[in-house]
mmCIF file of C-alpha atoms in Angstrom:
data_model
loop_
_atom_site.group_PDB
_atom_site.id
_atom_site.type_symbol
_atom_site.label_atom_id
_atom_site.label_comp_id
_atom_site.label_asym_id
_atom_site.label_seq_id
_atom_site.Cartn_x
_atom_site.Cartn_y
_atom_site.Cartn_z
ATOM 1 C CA UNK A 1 -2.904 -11.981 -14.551
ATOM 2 C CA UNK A 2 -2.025 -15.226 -12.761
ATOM 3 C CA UNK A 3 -0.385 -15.640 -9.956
ATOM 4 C CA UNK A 4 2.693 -18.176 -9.912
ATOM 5 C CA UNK A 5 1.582 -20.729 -7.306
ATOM 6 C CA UNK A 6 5.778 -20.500 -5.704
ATOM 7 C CA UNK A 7 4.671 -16.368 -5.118
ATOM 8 C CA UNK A 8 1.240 -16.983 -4.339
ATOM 9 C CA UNK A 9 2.226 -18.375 -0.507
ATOM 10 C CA UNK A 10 4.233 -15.176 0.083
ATOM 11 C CA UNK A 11 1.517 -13.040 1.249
ATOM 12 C CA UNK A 12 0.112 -15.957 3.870
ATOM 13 C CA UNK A 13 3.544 -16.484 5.568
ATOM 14 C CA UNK A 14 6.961 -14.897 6.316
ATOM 15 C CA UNK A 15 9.418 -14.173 3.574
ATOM 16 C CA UNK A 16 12.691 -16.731 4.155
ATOM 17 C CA UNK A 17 15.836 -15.364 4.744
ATOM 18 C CA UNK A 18 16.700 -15.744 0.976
ATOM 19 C CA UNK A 19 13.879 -13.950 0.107
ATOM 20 C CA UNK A 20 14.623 -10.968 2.347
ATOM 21 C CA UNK A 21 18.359 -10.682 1.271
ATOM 22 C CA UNK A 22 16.603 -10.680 -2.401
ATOM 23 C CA UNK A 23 14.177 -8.610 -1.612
ATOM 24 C CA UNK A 24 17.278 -5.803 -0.025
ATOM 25 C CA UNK A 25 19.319 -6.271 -3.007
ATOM 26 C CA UNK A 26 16.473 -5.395 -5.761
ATOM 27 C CA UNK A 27 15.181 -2.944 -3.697
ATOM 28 C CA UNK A 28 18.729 -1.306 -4.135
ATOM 29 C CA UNK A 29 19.064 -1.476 -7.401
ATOM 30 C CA UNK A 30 15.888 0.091 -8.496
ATOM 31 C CA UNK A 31 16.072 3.062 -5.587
ATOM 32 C CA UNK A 32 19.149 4.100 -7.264
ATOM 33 C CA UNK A 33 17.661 4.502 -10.714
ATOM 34 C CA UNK A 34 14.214 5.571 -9.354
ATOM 35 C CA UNK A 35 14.062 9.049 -10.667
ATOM 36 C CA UNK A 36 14.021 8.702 -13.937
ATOM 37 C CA UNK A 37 12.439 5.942 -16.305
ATOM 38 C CA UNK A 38 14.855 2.864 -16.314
ATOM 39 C CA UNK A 39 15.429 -0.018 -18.012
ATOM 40 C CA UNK A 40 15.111 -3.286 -16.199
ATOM 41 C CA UNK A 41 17.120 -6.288 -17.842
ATOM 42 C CA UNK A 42 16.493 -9.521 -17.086
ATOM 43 C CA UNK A 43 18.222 -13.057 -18.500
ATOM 44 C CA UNK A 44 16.666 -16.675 -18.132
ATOM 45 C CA UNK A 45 18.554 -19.622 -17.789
ATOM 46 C CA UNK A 46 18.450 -19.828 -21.806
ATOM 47 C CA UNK A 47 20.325 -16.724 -22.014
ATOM 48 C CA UNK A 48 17.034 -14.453 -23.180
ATOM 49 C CA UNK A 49 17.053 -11.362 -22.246
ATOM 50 C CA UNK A 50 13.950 -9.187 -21.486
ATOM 51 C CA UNK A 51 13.719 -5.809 -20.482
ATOM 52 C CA UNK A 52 10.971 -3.513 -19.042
ATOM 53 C CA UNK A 53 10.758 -0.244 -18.339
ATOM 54 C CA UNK A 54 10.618 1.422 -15.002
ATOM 55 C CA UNK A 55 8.743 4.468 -14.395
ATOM 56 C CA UNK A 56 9.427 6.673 -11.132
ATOM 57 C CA UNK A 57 6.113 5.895 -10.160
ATOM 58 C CA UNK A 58 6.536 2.066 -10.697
ATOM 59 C CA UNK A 59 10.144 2.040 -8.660
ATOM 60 C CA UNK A 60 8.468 3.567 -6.187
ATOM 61 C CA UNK A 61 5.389 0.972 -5.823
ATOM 62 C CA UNK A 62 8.341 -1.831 -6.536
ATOM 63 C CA UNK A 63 10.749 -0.247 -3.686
ATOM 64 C CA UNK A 64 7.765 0.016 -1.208
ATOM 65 C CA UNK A 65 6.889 -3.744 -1.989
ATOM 66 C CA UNK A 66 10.510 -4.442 -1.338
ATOM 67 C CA UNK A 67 10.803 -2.979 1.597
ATOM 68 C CA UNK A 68 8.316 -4.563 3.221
ATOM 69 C CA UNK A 69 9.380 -8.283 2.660
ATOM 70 C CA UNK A 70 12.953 -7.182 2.876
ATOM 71 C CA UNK A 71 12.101 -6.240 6.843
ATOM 72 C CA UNK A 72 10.546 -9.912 7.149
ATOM 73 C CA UNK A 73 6.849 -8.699 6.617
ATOM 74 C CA UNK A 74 3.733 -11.101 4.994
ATOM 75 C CA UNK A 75 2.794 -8.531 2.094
ATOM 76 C CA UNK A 76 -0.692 -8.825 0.768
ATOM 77 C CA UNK A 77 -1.305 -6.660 -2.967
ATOM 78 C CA UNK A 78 -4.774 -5.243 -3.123
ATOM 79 C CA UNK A 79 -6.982 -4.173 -6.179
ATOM 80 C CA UNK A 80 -8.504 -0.745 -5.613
ATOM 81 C CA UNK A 81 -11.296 -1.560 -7.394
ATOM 82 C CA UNK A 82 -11.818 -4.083 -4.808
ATOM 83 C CA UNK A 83 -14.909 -4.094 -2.297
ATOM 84 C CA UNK A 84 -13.346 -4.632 1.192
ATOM 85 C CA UNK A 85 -15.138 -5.456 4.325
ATOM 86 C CA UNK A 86 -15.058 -3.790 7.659
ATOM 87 C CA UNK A 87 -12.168 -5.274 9.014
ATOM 88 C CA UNK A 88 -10.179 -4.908 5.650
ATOM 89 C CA UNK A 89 -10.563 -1.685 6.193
ATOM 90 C CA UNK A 90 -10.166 -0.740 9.536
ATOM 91 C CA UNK A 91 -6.507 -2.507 9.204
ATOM 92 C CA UNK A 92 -5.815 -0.141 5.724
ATOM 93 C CA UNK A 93 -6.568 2.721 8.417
ATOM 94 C CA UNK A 94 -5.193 1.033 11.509
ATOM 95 C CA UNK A 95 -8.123 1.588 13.628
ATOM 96 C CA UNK A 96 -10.162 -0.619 15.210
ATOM 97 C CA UNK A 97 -13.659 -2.059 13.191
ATOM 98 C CA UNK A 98 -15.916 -0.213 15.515
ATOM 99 C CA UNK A 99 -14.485 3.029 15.263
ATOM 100 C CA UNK A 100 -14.557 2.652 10.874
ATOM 101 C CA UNK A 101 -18.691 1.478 11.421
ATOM 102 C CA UNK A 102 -18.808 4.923 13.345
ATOM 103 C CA UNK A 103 -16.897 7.082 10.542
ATOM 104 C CA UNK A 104 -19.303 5.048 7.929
ATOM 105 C CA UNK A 105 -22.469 5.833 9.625
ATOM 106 C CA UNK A 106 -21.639 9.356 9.945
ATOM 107 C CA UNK A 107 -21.218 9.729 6.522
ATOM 108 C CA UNK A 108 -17.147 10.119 5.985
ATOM 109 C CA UNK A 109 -16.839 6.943 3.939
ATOM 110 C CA UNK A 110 -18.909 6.000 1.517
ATOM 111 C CA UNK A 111 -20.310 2.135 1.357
ATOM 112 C CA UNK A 112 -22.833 -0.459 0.267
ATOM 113 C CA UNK A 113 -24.490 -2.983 1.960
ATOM 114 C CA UNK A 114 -24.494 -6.354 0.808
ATOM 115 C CA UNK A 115 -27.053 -7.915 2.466
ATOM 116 C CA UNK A 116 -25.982 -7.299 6.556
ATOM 117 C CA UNK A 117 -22.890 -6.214 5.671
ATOM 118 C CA UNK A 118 -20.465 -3.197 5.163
ATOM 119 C CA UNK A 119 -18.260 -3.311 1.911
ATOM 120 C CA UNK A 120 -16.062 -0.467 1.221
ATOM 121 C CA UNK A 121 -14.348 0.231 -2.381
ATOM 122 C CA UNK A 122 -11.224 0.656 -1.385
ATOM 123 C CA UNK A 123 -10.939 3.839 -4.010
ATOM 124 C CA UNK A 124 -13.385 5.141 -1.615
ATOM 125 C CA UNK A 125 -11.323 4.385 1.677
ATOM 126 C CA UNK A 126 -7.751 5.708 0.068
ATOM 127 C CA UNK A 127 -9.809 8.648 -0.717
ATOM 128 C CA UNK A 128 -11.213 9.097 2.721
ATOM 129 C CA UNK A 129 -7.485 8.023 3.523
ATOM 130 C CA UNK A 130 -5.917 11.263 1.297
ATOM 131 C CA UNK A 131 -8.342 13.708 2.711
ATOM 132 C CA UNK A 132 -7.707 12.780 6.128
ATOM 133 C CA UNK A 133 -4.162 13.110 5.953
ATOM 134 C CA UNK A 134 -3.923 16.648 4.206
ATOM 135 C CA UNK A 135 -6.512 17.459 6.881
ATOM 136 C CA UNK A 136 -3.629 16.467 9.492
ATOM 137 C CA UNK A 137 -0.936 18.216 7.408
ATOM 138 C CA UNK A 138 -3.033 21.610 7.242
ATOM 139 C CA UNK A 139 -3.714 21.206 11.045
ATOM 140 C CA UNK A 140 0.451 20.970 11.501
ATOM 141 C CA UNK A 141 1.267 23.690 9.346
ATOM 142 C CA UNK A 142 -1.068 26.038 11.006
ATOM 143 C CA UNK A 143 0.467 24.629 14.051
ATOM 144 C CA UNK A 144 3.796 25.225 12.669
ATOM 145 C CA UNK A 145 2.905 29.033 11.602
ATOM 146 C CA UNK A 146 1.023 29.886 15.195
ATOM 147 C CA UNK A 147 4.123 28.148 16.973
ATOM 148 C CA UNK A 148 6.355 30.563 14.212
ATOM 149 C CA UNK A 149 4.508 34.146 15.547
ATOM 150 C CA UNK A 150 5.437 33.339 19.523
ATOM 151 C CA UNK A 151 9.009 32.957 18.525
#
């Protein structure tokens, strides 16, 4: 798929005011019809309609998105077959690149080297990325339970 060259700037700079308001407004529409499959209807300046169907799980991908640029962020999409270097991600994780070499030389994430350097699939970091987080969410609920029996 190619990239219109008018979106392709989006992810290097800010979204304009325009954009944002745009951004709110679609955002809207598809949260309110994001439980159940929905059909998207669009009309060019011939008059054409097209429509497309909206899953849950795409109006959820599409409301995230919008969220994001409606708030003024730069949004960059990401593959996840991709191969990502250190920094990449270290900022998916939002920790710093020496502490992701540590969790890849202990073993936690898998990777390749390419020459000198680290590449990560990125499968492989949202992976790491899942487990980590239902680690934290058993911790809490244990938490929760021991916090439960002093009560």
């Amino acid at each position: 798929m190619t990239i219109p060259a008018f979106a392709q700037d989006l992810g290097c700079r800010l979204p304009s005011d325009f954009e944002r308001a745009s951004a709110n407004q679609l955002r809207k529409i598809i949260a309110t019809y994001a439980n159940g499959d929905a059909t998207l209807r669009m009309v060019d300046n011939e008059k054409a309609v097209t429509e497309v169907t909206l899953t849950p799980a795409l109006s959820s991908l599409l409301t995230e998105l919008l969220r994001h640029i409606g708030r003024g962020d730069a949004v960059t999409l990401m593959p996840v077959q991709k191969m990502l270097t250190t920094q990449q991600a270290a900022d998916i994780l939002n920790v710093s690149r020496p502490y992701l070499v540590k969790l890849l030389e202990r073993g936690d994430i898998e990777f390749t080297l390419v020459g000198r350097h680290r590449r990560i699939k990125a499968e492989d970091l949202f992976a790491y990325k899942r487990r980590s987080e239902e680690k934290r969410q058993n911790a809490l609920s244990e938490l929760a339970e021991l916090d439960a029996e002093l009560i």
